[in-house]
Short mmCIF file of C-alpha atoms in Angstrom, two decimals:
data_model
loop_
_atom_site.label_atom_id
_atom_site.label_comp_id
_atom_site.label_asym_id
_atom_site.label_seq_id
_atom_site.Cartn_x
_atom_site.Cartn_y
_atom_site.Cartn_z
CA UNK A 1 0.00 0.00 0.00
CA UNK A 2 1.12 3.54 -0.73
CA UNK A 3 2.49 5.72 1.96
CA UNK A 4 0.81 8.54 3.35
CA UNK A 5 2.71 11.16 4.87
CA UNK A 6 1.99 12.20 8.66
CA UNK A 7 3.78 14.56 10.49
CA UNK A 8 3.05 13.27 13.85
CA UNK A 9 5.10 9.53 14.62
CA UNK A 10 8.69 9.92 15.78
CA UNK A 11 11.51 8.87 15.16
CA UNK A 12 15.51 10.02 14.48
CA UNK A 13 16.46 13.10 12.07
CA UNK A 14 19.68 13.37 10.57
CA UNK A 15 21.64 16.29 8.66
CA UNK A 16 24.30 15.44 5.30
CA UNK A 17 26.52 17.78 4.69
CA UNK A 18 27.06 18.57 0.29
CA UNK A 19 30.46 17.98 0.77
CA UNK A 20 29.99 13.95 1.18
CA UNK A 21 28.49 12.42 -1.62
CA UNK A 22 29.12 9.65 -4.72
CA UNK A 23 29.00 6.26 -3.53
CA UNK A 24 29.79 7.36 0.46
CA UNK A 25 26.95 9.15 0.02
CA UNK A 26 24.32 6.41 -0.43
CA UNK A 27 26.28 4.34 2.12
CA UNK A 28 25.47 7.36 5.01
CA UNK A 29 21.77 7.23 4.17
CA UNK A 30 21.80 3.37 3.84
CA UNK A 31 23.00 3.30 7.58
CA UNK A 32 20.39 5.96 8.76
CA UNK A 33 17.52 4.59 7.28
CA UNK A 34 18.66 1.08 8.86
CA UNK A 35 19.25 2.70 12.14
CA UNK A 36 15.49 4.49 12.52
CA UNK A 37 14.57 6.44 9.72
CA UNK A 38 11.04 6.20 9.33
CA UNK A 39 11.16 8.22 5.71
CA UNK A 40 12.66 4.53 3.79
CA UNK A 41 11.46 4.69 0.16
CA UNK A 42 13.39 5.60 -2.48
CA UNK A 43 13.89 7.44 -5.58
CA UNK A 44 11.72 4.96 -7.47
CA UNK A 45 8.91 3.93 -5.23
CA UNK A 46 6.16 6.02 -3.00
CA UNK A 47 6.98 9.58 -2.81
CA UNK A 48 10.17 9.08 -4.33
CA UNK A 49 8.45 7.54 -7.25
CA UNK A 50 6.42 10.99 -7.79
CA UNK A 51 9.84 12.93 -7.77
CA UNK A 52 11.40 11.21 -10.63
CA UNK A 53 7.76 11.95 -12.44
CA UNK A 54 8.31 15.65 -11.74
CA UNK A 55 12.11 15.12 -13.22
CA UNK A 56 10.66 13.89 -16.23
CA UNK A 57 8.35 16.68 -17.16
CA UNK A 58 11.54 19.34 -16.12
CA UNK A 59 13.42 17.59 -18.63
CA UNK A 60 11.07 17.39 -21.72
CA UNK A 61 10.26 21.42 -20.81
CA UNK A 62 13.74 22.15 -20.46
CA UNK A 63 14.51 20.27 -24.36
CA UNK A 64 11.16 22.22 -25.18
CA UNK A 65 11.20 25.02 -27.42
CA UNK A 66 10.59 28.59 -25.58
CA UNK A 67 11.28 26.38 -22.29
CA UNK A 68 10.10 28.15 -19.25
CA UNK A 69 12.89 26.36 -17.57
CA UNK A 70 15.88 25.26 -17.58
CA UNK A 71 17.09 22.55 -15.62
CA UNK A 72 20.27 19.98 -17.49
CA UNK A 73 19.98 17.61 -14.69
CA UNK A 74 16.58 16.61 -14.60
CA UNK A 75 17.48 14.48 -17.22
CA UNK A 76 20.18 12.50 -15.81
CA UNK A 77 18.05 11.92 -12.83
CA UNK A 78 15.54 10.22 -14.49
CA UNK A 79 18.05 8.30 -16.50
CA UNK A 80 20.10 7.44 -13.70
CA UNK A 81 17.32 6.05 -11.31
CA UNK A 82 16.49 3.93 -14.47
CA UNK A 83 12.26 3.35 -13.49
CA UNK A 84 10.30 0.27 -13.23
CA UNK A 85 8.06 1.65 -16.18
CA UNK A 86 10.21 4.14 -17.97
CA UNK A 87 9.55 8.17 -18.40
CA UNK A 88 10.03 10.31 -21.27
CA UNK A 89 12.34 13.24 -20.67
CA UNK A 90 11.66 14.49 -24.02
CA UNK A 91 8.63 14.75 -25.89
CA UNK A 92 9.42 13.27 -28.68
CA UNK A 93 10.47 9.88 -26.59
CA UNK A 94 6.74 10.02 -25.58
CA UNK A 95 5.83 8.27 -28.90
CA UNK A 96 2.26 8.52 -31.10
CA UNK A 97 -0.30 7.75 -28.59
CA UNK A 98 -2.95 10.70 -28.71
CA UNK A 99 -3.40 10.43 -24.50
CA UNK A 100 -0.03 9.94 -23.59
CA UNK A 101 1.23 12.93 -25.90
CA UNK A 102 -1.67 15.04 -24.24
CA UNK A 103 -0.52 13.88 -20.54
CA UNK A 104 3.28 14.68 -21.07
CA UNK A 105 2.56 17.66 -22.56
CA UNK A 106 0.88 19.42 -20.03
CA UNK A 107 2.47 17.21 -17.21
CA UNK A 108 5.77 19.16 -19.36
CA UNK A 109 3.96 22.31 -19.78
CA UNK A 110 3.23 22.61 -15.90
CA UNK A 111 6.36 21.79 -14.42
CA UNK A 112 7.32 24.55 -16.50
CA UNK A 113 5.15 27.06 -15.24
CA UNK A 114 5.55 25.98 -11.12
CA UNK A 115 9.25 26.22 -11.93
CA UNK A 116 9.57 29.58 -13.31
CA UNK A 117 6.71 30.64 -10.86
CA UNK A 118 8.71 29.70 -7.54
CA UNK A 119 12.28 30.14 -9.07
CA UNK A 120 10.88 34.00 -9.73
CA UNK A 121 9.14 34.47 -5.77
CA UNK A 122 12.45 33.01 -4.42
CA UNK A 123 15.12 34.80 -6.48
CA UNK A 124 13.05 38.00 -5.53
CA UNK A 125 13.00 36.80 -1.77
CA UNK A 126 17.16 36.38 -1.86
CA UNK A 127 17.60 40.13 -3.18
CA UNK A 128 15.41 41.38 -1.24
CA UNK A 129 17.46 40.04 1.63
CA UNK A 130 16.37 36.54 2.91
CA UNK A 131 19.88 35.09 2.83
CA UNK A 132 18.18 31.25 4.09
CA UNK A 133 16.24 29.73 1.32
CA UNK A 134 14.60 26.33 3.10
CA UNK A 135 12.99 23.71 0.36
CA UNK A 136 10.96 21.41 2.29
CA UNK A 137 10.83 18.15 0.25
CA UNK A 138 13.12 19.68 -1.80
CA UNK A 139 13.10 16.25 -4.78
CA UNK A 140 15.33 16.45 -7.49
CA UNK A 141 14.77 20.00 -8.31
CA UNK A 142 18.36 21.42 -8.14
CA UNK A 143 17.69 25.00 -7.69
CA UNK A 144 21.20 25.35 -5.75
CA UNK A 145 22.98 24.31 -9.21
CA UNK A 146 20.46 25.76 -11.91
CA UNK A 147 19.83 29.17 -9.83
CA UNK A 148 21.86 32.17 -9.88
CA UNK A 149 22.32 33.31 -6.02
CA UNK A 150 23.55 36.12 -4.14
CA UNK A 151 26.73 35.24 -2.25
CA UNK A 152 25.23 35.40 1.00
CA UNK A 153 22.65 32.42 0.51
CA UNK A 154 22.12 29.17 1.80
CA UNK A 155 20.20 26.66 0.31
CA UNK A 156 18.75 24.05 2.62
CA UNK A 157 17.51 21.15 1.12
CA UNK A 158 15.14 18.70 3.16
CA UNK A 159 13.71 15.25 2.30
CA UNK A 160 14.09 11.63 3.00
CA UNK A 161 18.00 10.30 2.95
CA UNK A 162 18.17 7.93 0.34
CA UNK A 163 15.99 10.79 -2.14
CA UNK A 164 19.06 13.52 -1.02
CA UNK A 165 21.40 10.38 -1.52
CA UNK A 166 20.40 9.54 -5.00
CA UNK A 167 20.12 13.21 -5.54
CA UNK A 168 24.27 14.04 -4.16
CA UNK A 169 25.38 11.02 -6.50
CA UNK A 170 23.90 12.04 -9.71
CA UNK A 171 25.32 15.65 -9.26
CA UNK A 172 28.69 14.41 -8.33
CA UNK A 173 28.94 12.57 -11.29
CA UNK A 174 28.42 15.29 -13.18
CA UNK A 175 30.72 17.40 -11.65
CA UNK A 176 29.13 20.56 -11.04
CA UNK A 177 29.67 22.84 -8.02
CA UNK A 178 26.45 24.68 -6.18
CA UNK A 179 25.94 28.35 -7.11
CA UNK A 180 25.43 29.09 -3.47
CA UNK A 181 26.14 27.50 -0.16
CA UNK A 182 23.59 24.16 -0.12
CA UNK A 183 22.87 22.17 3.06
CA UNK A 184 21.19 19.08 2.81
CA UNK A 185 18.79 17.86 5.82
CA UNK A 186 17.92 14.29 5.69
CA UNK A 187 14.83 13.66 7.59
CA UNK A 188 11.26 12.43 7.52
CA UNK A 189 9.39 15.44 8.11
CA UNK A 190 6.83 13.36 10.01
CA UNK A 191 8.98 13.38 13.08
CA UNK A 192 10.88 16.26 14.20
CA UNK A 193 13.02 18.28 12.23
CA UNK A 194 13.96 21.58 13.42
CA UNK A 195 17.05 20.53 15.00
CA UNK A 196 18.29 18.79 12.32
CA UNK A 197 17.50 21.62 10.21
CA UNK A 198 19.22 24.22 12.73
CA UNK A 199 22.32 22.11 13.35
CA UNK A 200 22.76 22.54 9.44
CA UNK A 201 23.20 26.38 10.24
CA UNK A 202 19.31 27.69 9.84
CA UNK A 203 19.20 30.65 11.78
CA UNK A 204 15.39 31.49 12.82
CA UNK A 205 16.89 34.96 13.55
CA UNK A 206 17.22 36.16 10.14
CA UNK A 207 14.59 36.39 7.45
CA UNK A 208 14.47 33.08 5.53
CA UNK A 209 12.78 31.87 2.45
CA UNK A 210 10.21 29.09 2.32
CA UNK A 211 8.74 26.63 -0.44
CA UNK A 212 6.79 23.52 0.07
CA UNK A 213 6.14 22.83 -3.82
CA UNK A 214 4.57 19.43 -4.44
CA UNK A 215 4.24 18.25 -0.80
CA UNK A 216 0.91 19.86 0.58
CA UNK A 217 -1.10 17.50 -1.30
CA UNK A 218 0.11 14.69 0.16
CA UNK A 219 -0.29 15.76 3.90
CA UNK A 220 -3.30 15.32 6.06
CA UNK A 221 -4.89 18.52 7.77
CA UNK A 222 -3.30 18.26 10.94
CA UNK A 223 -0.17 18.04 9.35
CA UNK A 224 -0.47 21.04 6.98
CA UNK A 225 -1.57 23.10 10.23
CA UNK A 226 1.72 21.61 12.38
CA UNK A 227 3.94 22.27 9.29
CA UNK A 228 2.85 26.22 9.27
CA UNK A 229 2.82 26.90 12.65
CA UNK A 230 6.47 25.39 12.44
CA UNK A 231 7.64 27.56 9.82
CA UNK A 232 5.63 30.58 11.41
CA UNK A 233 7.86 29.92 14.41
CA UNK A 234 10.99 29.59 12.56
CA UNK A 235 10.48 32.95 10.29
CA UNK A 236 10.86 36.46 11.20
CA UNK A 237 9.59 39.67 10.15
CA UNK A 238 11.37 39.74 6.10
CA UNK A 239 10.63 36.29 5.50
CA UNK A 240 8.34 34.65 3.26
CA UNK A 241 6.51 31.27 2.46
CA UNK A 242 5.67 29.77 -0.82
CA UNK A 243 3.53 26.89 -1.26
CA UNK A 244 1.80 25.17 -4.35
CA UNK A 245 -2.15 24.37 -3.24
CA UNK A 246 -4.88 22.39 -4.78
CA UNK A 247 -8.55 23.49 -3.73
CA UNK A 248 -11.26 21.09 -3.87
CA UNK A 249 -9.32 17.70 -3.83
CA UNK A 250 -12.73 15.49 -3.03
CA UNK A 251 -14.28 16.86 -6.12
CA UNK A 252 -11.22 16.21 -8.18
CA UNK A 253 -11.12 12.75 -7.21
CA UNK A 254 -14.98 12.19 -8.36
CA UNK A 255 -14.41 13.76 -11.72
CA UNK A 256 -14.60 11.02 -14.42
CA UNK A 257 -12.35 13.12 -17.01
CA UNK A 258 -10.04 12.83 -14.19
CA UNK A 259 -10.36 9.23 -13.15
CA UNK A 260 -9.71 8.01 -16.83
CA UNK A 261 -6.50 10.54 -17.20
CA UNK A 262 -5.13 9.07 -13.70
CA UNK A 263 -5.76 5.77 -14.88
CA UNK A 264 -3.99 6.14 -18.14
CA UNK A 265 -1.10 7.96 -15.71
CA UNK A 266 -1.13 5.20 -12.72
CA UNK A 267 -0.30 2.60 -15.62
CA UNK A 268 2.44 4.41 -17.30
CA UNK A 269 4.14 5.43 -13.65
CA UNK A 270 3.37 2.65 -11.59
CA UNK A 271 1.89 4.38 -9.53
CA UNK A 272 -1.33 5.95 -8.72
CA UNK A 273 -0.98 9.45 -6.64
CA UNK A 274 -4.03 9.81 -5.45
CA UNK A 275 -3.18 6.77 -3.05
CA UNK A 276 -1.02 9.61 -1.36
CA UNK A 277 -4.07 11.80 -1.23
CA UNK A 278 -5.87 11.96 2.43
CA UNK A 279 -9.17 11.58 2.05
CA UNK A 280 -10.39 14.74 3.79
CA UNK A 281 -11.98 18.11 3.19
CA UNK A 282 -10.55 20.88 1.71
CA UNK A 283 -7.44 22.72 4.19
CA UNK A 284 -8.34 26.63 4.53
CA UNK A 285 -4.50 27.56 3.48
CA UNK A 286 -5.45 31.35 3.02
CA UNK A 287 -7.51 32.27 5.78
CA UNK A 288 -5.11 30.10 8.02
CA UNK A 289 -2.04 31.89 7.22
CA UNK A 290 -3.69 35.28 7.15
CA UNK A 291 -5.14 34.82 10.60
CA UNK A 292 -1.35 33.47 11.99
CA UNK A 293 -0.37 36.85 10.67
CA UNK A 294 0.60 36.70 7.33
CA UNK A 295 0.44 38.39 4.23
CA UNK A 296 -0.89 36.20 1.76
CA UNK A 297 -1.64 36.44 -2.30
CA UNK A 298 -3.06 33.61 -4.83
CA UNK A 299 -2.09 33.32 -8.23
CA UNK A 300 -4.59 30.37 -9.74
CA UNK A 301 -2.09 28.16 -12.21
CA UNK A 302 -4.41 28.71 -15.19
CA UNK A 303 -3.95 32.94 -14.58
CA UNK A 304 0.05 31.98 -14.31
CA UNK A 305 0.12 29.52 -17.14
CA UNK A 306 -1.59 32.53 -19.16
CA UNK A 307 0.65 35.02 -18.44
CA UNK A 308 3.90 32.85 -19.33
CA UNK A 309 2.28 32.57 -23.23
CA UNK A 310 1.33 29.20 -22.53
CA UNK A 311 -1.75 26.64 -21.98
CA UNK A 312 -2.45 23.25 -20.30
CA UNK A 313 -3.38 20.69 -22.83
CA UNK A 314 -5.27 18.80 -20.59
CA UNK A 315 -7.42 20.53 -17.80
CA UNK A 316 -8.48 16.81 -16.47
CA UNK A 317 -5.37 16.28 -15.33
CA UNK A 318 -3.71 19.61 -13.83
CA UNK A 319 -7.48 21.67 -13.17
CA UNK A 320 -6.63 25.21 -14.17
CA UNK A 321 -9.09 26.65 -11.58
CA UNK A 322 -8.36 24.67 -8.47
CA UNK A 323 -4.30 24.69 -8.85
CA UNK A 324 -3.16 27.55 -7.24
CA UNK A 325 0.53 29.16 -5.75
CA UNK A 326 0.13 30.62 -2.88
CA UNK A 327 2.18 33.54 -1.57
CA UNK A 328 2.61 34.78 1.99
CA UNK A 329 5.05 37.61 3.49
CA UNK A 330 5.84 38.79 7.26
#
């Protein structure tokens, strides 16, 4: 059965530092995940699973013509993690099927737009003086490498070890340094994480820079309400919190246009996301943060996708009204 995430069991936390990686690396996380580490899958099952698909449609956006981003690892990721079912990281790999060309397309098309979107916020956010930049479930997205920072940031990276693992390898085979000063965090994020996260150098004195991108779909209410009051106490006046939100999950789940697209997904992945989804009503994400004393703006992804020239080829699968970014500032 698929794994749900829940931010309330315990269990141990670790830190990995970006200097130790290749083949040591993988042995570091091997040993932590033996020793307690409740966060165990991989790069190619569960969560880990849904990574590599976001990898994929970086890569066949990035080899896209008028790319919104670009990103020349996602592309060995994928290749390197070598999938159960494989994943096109170009779209001409995707081959002449009228569904599957539809699916990678926009699958391509909207990795390219919550890219750009969040790369854009959190650029902004590091000029404007938030020298901590904290990516919470960060995947494969290698915004330390692909990013141009000021000299004062840190990156902090934190997800499960053997994801960051995988992640280190790939990079060091490639041989490319980290445009700004990256710490990675290895932890589950159900159990507690702030310490790891502070022993890596986080200072919750200065203004810092937040994005949960892909992860608040996947975590029940309670633990979307724990995670923000965390990162409310960890941020100061100056800092800011980005998160990628999908309203009206329940009716998203009902819609048949959407069950035969996630069918048609499930089989070519190998897995079926929705198992990740709680089954619960729709988190107030706005009014929350606004009444915990934030700023907050929402940009829906069909307004964004607009504005970048662009369109989603299929609305079953990515919903261009319930899709949203959310923005909030202290």
């Amino acid at each position: 059965m698929a794994r749900r995430f829940d931010l309330d069991g315990t269990g141990r936390q670790g830190t990995q530092s970006s200097d130790s990686v290749g083949k040591e690396g993988f042995s570091a996380a091997d040993s932590a995940v033996d020793g307690g580490f409740a966060a165990d899958w991989d790069i190619v099952t569960g969560v880990g699973l849904t990574a590599l698909g976001v990898a994929a449609g970086r890569a066949m956006e990035t080899h896209s013509e008028g790319a919104l981003v670009s990103d020349p690892f996602a592309e060995a990721f994928v290749r390197a993690a070598a999938p159960p079912k494989p994943m096109p990281t170009r779209l001409e790999d995707v081959g002449d099927d009228e569904d599957q060309v539809m699916s990678w397309t926009s699958m391509a098309t909207y990795m390219g737009v919550r890219s750009r979107y969040f790369d854009e916020r959190l650029a902004a956010a590091a000029e404007a003086g938030a020298s901590q930049i904290v990516l919470l479930a960060a995947g494969l997205d290698a915004r330390a490498y692909r990013m141009s920072w000021p000299e004062s940031v840190t990156v902090f990276e934190l997800d499960a070890p053997k994801v960051l693992a995988f992640k280190d390898a790939v990079l060091a085979g490639r041989g490319v340094r980290a445009g700004a000063q990256r710490r990675t965090v290895a932890v589950d994020l159900r159990n507690e994480w702030t310490g790891a996260l502070r022993q890596a150098g986080f200072d919750p004195a200065r203004p810092s820079a937040w994005l949960a991108e892909g992860l608040m779909m996947f975590l029940p209410n309670a633990a979307k309400e724990r995670l923000l009051r965390i990162v409310g106490d960890l941020t100061v006046p100056g800092s800011s919190l980005e998160v990628e939100y999908v309203e009206g999950m329940a009716a998203i789940r009902r819609d048949p246009q959407f069950q035969r697209r996630r069918a048609q997904m499930s089989e070519r992945m190998g897995l079926d996301v929705t198992d990740l989804w709680p089954d619960e009503p729709d988190f107030p994400l706005g009014d929350w943060l606004r009444e915990h004393g934030w700023t907050v703006s929402t940009d829906y992804v069909v307004d964004v996708t607009g504005r970048y020239g662009r369109r989603l080829e299929d609305e079953s699968m990515f919903p261009p009204r319930s899709g949203a970014f959310v923005s909030a500032r202290k």
